Amino acid sequence: MTTAILFSSSRASGDTFQIVKYLSDNSAVQMFNLSEHSVSFYDYEHQNNADDFLPLMAELVQFEHIIFATPMYWYSMCAQMKVFIDRLSDLLTIDKPLGRQLRGKQCSLISSGYDSNAPDCLWQPFELTAKYLGMHYKEMLYLSCPSEFKLADHKVTLDDFIENALTC
Ligand SMILES: Cc1cc2nc3c(=O)[nH]c(=O)nc-3n(C[C@H](O)[C@H](O)[C@H](O)COP(=O)(O)O)c2cc1C
């Protein structure tokens, strides 16, 4: 199964990035860094339709499995990811054919946070959004990083994820 990871964080080389980097270094997943794309807030008048959102989506729909990677900020996704998720509304209005290409695809979530466990409100927007778009939400990989990300603390979990979620 081909897999893309869409990474976003307010910290370019922070915990979430280290997680995604390990996964992309050790599997065939392709990472897309949202900060390298100009995606602006949802606009009801679609005056931003020439920014990077539609070209980025056109690349993502080439994959069978799309993983969203975001740190947990205030029990939710980071703001940059929320801007991207809001723009999925463009696929219900100005580019429906592109939106239809999401149907049947797999979708997952990767997140990091200080707390030991993630609340349901972190993953539920992804599950519900996937359902609305006709995608199949698979799972969330949440890594608790109470101090700086240390690979040794998470290597077994990450290797399991590679084997079970990325290598099939
Ligand atoms: C603005 C902000 C809000 C945060 N909110 C939470 C939170 O609600 N729950 C939590 O466990 N950690 C929270 N944290 C800690 C981060 O989720 C954690 O340090 C994460 O691993 C950082 O990932 P990053 O390096 O990719 O930003 C927050 C951090 C920031 C900067």
mmCIF file of C-alpha atoms and ligand atoms in Angstrom:
data_model
loop_
_atom_site.group_PDB
_atom_site.id
_atom_site.type_symbol
_atom_site.label_atom_id
_atom_site.label_comp_id
_atom_site.label_asym_id
_atom_site.label_seq_id
_atom_site.Cartn_x
_atom_site.Cartn_y
_atom_site.Cartn_z
ATOM 1 C CA MET A 1 0.000 0.000 0.000
ATOM 2 C CA THR A 2 1.420 3.403 -0.911
ATOM 3 C CA THR A 3 1.478 5.846 1.980
ATOM 4 C CA ALA A 4 1.930 9.596 2.278
ATOM 5 C CA ILE A 5 2.483 11.418 5.557
ATOM 6 C CA LEU A 6 1.403 15.038 5.713
ATOM 7 C CA PHE A 7 3.515 16.563 8.491
ATOM 8 C CA SER A 8 2.763 19.797 10.267
ATOM 9 C CA SER A 9 4.074 21.378 13.469
ATOM 10 C CA SER A 10 5.139 24.740 14.842
ATOM 11 C CA ARG A 11 8.563 23.208 15.435
ATOM 12 C CA ALA A 12 10.427 22.285 12.267
ATOM 13 C CA SER A 13 12.618 19.615 13.887
ATOM 14 C CA GLY A 14 10.564 18.881 16.979
ATOM 15 C CA ASP A 15 8.991 15.723 18.354
ATOM 16 C CA THR A 16 6.447 15.176 15.595
ATOM 17 C CA PHE A 17 9.095 15.708 12.949
ATOM 18 C CA GLN A 18 11.442 13.197 14.606
ATOM 19 C CA ILE A 19 8.653 10.600 14.585
ATOM 20 C CA VAL A 20 7.793 11.205 10.947
ATOM 21 C CA LYS A 21 11.457 11.304 9.932
ATOM 22 C CA TYR A 22 12.113 7.912 11.539
ATOM 23 C CA LEU A 23 9.125 6.438 9.728
ATOM 24 C CA SER A 24 10.094 7.896 6.371
ATOM 25 C CA ASP A 25 13.757 6.887 6.817
ATOM 26 C CA ASN A 26 12.763 3.310 7.578
ATOM 27 C CA SER A 27 9.893 2.626 5.216
ATOM 28 C CA ALA A 28 8.671 3.570 1.761
ATOM 29 C CA VAL A 29 6.335 6.327 2.988
ATOM 30 C CA GLN A 30 6.654 9.724 1.388
ATOM 31 C CA MET A 31 6.641 12.743 3.649
ATOM 32 C CA PHE A 32 5.034 16.043 2.668
ATOM 33 C CA ASN A 33 5.897 19.002 4.871
ATOM 34 C CA LEU A 34 2.964 21.379 5.115
ATOM 35 C CA SER A 35 5.274 24.256 6.033
ATOM 36 C CA GLU A 36 6.832 24.017 2.569
ATOM 37 C CA HIS A 37 3.458 24.730 0.999
ATOM 38 C CA SER A 38 1.462 27.912 1.058
ATOM 39 C CA VAL A 39 -2.038 26.963 2.193
ATOM 40 C CA SER A 40 -4.207 29.802 3.393
ATOM 41 C CA PHE A 41 -7.382 29.872 5.471
ATOM 42 C CA TYR A 42 -10.598 28.608 3.920
ATOM 43 C CA ASP A 43 -12.239 31.340 1.863
ATOM 44 C CA TYR A 44 -15.960 31.071 1.045
ATOM 45 C CA GLU A 45 -15.246 33.052 -2.144
ATOM 46 C CA HIS A 46 -12.321 30.824 -3.135
ATOM 47 C CA GLN A 47 -10.085 33.753 -3.941
ATOM 48 C CA ASN A 48 -7.175 31.648 -2.685
ATOM 49 C CA ASN A 49 -7.761 28.878 -5.227
ATOM 50 C CA ALA A 50 -4.330 29.480 -6.787
ATOM 51 C CA ASP A 51 -2.382 28.734 -3.607
ATOM 52 C CA ASP A 52 -0.714 25.362 -2.971
ATOM 53 C CA PHE A 53 -3.731 23.504 -1.562
ATOM 54 C CA LEU A 54 -5.120 21.967 -4.753
ATOM 55 C CA PRO A 55 -1.690 20.970 -6.194
ATOM 56 C CA LEU A 56 -0.759 19.425 -2.835
ATOM 57 C CA MET A 57 -4.037 17.489 -2.736
ATOM 58 C CA ALA A 58 -3.462 16.335 -6.306
ATOM 59 C CA GLU A 59 -0.198 14.778 -5.096
ATOM 60 C CA LEU A 60 -1.706 13.249 -1.952
ATOM 61 C CA VAL A 61 -4.539 11.504 -3.794
ATOM 62 C CA GLN A 62 -1.934 9.477 -5.674
ATOM 63 C CA PHE A 63 -1.432 7.477 -2.452
ATOM 64 C CA GLU A 64 -3.693 4.745 -1.051
ATOM 65 C CA HIS A 65 -3.073 5.695 2.591
ATOM 66 C CA ILE A 66 -2.792 9.286 3.828
ATOM 67 C CA ILE A 67 -1.449 9.876 7.338
ATOM 68 C CA PHE A 68 -1.888 13.228 9.025
ATOM 69 C CA ALA A 69 0.917 14.026 11.482
ATOM 70 C CA THR A 70 0.421 16.808 14.002
ATOM 71 C CA PRO A 71 1.488 17.559 17.566
ATOM 72 C CA MET A 72 -1.279 17.837 20.140
ATOM 73 C CA TYR A 73 -1.731 21.502 20.942
ATOM 74 C CA TRP A 74 -4.452 22.193 23.525
ATOM 75 C CA TYR A 75 -5.994 18.740 23.023
ATOM 76 C CA SER A 76 -6.337 19.319 19.305
ATOM 77 C CA MET A 77 -4.399 19.347 16.044
ATOM 78 C CA CYS A 78 -1.953 22.196 15.423
ATOM 79 C CA ALA A 79 -3.326 25.301 13.740
ATOM 80 C CA GLN A 80 -1.511 24.685 10.464
ATOM 81 C CA MET A 81 -3.140 21.273 10.137
ATOM 82 C CA LYS A 82 -6.549 22.737 10.966
ATOM 83 C CA VAL A 83 -6.129 25.259 8.146
ATOM 84 C CA PHE A 84 -5.369 22.379 5.793
ATOM 85 C CA ILE A 85 -8.340 20.329 7.031
ATOM 86 C CA ASP A 86 -10.660 23.327 6.593
ATOM 87 C CA ARG A 87 -9.512 23.589 2.984
ATOM 88 C CA LEU A 88 -10.854 20.093 2.313
ATOM 89 C CA SER A 89 -14.123 22.009 1.910
ATOM 90 C CA ASP A 90 -12.745 23.191 -1.452
ATOM 91 C CA LEU A 91 -13.100 19.579 -2.585
ATOM 92 C CA LEU A 92 -16.846 19.766 -1.967
ATOM 93 C CA THR A 93 -17.210 22.935 -4.007
ATOM 94 C CA ILE A 94 -14.596 24.025 -6.547
ATOM 95 C CA ASP A 95 -12.878 20.695 -7.236
ATOM 96 C CA LYS A 96 -15.327 17.843 -6.640
ATOM 97 C CA PRO A 97 -13.530 15.411 -9.000
ATOM 98 C CA LEU A 98 -10.388 15.731 -6.864
ATOM 99 C CA GLY A 99 -12.457 15.190 -3.719
ATOM 100 C CA ARG A 100 -14.034 12.039 -5.144
ATOM 101 C CA GLN A 101 -10.565 10.570 -5.540
ATOM 102 C CA LEU A 102 -10.306 10.392 -1.746
ATOM 103 C CA ARG A 103 -13.145 7.875 -1.557
ATOM 104 C CA GLY A 104 -12.032 4.429 -0.469
ATOM 105 C CA LYS A 105 -8.603 5.577 0.657
ATOM 106 C CA GLN A 106 -7.184 4.780 4.086
ATOM 107 C CA CYS A 107 -6.389 7.536 6.525
ATOM 108 C CA SER A 108 -4.548 7.590 9.873
ATOM 109 C CA LEU A 109 -3.232 10.019 12.439
ATOM 110 C CA ILE A 110 0.177 10.383 14.065
ATOM 111 C CA SER A 111 0.507 12.683 17.030
ATOM 112 C CA SER A 112 2.812 13.558 19.890
ATOM 113 C CA GLY A 113 2.041 15.232 23.160
ATOM 114 C CA TYR A 114 3.213 15.731 26.696
ATOM 115 C CA ASP A 115 0.375 13.736 28.305
ATOM 116 C CA SER A 116 0.535 9.939 28.689
ATOM 117 C CA ASN A 117 -2.586 9.430 26.618
ATOM 118 C CA ALA A 118 -4.403 11.370 23.954
ATOM 119 C CA PRO A 119 -8.033 12.370 24.524
ATOM 120 C CA ASP A 120 -10.682 11.174 22.068
ATOM 121 C CA CYS A 121 -11.146 14.767 20.917
ATOM 122 C CA LEU A 122 -7.718 14.603 19.287
ATOM 123 C CA TRP A 123 -8.515 11.820 16.834
ATOM 124 C CA GLN A 124 -12.280 12.190 16.450
ATOM 125 C CA PRO A 125 -12.144 15.094 13.953
ATOM 126 C CA PHE A 126 -9.939 12.961 11.710
ATOM 127 C CA GLU A 127 -12.211 9.933 11.981
ATOM 128 C CA LEU A 128 -15.356 11.990 11.315
ATOM 129 C CA THR A 129 -13.765 13.953 8.477
ATOM 130 C CA ALA A 130 -12.546 10.725 6.886
ATOM 131 C CA LYS A 131 -16.045 9.255 7.146
ATOM 132 C CA TYR A 132 -17.579 12.353 5.561
ATOM 133 C CA LEU A 133 -15.158 12.121 2.656
ATOM 134 C CA GLY A 134 -15.686 8.397 2.158
ATOM 135 C CA MET A 135 -12.260 7.470 3.515
ATOM 136 C CA HIS A 136 -11.539 4.659 5.973
ATOM 137 C CA TYR A 137 -9.986 5.905 9.226
ATOM 138 C CA LYS A 138 -7.600 3.239 10.483
ATOM 139 C CA GLU A 139 -5.852 4.317 13.646
ATOM 140 C CA MET A 140 -3.892 6.853 15.624
ATOM 141 C CA LEU A 141 -0.286 6.425 16.634
ATOM 142 C CA TYR A 142 0.197 8.665 19.670
ATOM 143 C CA LEU A 143 3.591 9.016 21.310
ATOM 144 C CA SER A 144 3.918 10.632 24.688
ATOM 145 C CA CYS A 145 6.963 12.900 24.744
ATOM 146 C CA PRO A 146 7.129 14.508 28.203
ATOM 147 C CA SER A 147 10.625 15.652 27.415
ATOM 148 C CA GLU A 148 12.404 15.892 24.092
ATOM 149 C CA PHE A 149 11.699 12.937 21.726
ATOM 150 C CA LYS A 150 14.161 10.107 22.353
ATOM 151 C CA LEU A 151 14.191 7.375 19.758
ATOM 152 C CA ALA A 152 15.182 4.722 22.312
ATOM 153 C CA ASP A 153 11.896 5.310 24.197
ATOM 154 C CA HIS A 154 9.760 4.795 21.096
ATOM 155 C CA LYS A 155 11.729 2.596 18.701
ATOM 156 C CA VAL A 156 9.734 -0.586 19.414
ATOM 157 C CA THR A 157 6.420 1.243 18.932
ATOM 158 C CA LEU A 158 7.616 2.881 15.732
ATOM 159 C CA ASP A 159 9.018 -0.359 14.319
ATOM 160 C CA ASP A 160 5.701 -2.088 15.095
ATOM 161 C CA PHE A 161 3.852 0.692 13.316
ATOM 162 C CA ILE A 162 6.116 0.331 10.294
ATOM 163 C CA GLU A 163 5.526 -3.397 10.213
ATOM 164 C CA ASN A 164 1.780 -3.314 10.831
ATOM 165 C CA ALA A 165 0.585 -0.098 9.235
ATOM 166 C CA LEU A 166 3.154 0.768 6.586
ATOM 167 C CA THR A 167 4.337 -2.535 5.225
ATOM 168 C CA CYS A 168 1.208 -4.150 3.836
HETATM 169 C C1 LIG B 1 0.842 25.436 22.016
HETATM 170 C C2 LIG B 1 1.086 24.109 22.660
HETATM 171 C C3 LIG B 1 0.015 23.424 23.205
HETATM 172 C C4 LIG B 1 0.217 22.178 23.778
HETATM 173 N N1 LIG B 1 -0.867 21.490 24.259
HETATM 174 C C5 LIG B 1 -0.701 20.243 24.749
HETATM 175 C C6 LIG B 1 -1.824 19.480 25.202
HETATM 176 O O1 LIG B 1 -2.961 19.904 25.164
HETATM 177 N N2 LIG B 1 -1.588 18.244 25.711
HETATM 178 C C7 LIG B 1 -0.327 17.714 25.793
HETATM 179 O O2 LIG B 1 -0.176 16.589 26.254
HETATM 180 N N3 LIG B 1 0.746 18.402 25.318
HETATM 181 C C8 LIG B 1 0.585 19.649 24.824
HETATM 182 N N4 LIG B 1 1.668 20.355 24.357
HETATM 183 C C9 LIG B 1 2.984 19.679 24.323
HETATM 184 C C10 LIG B 1 3.242 19.119 22.920
HETATM 185 O O3 LIG B 1 2.130 18.399 22.421
HETATM 186 C C11 LIG B 1 4.425 18.154 22.915
HETATM 187 O O4 LIG B 1 5.550 18.800 23.461
HETATM 188 C C12 LIG B 1 4.702 17.678 21.509
HETATM 189 O O5 LIG B 1 5.495 16.513 21.561
HETATM 190 C C13 LIG B 1 5.393 18.765 20.693
HETATM 191 O O6 LIG B 1 5.554 18.341 19.370
HETATM 192 P P1 LIG B 1 6.326 19.309 18.343
HETATM 193 O O7 LIG B 1 7.771 19.310 18.767
HETATM 194 O O8 LIG B 1 6.130 18.702 16.989
HETATM 195 O O9 LIG B 1 5.673 20.651 18.465
HETATM 196 C C14 LIG B 1 1.521 21.608 23.807
HETATM 197 C C15 LIG B 1 2.588 22.331 23.290
HETATM 198 C C16 LIG B 1 2.380 23.556 22.726
HETATM 199 C C17 LIG B 1 3.551 24.313 22.138
#
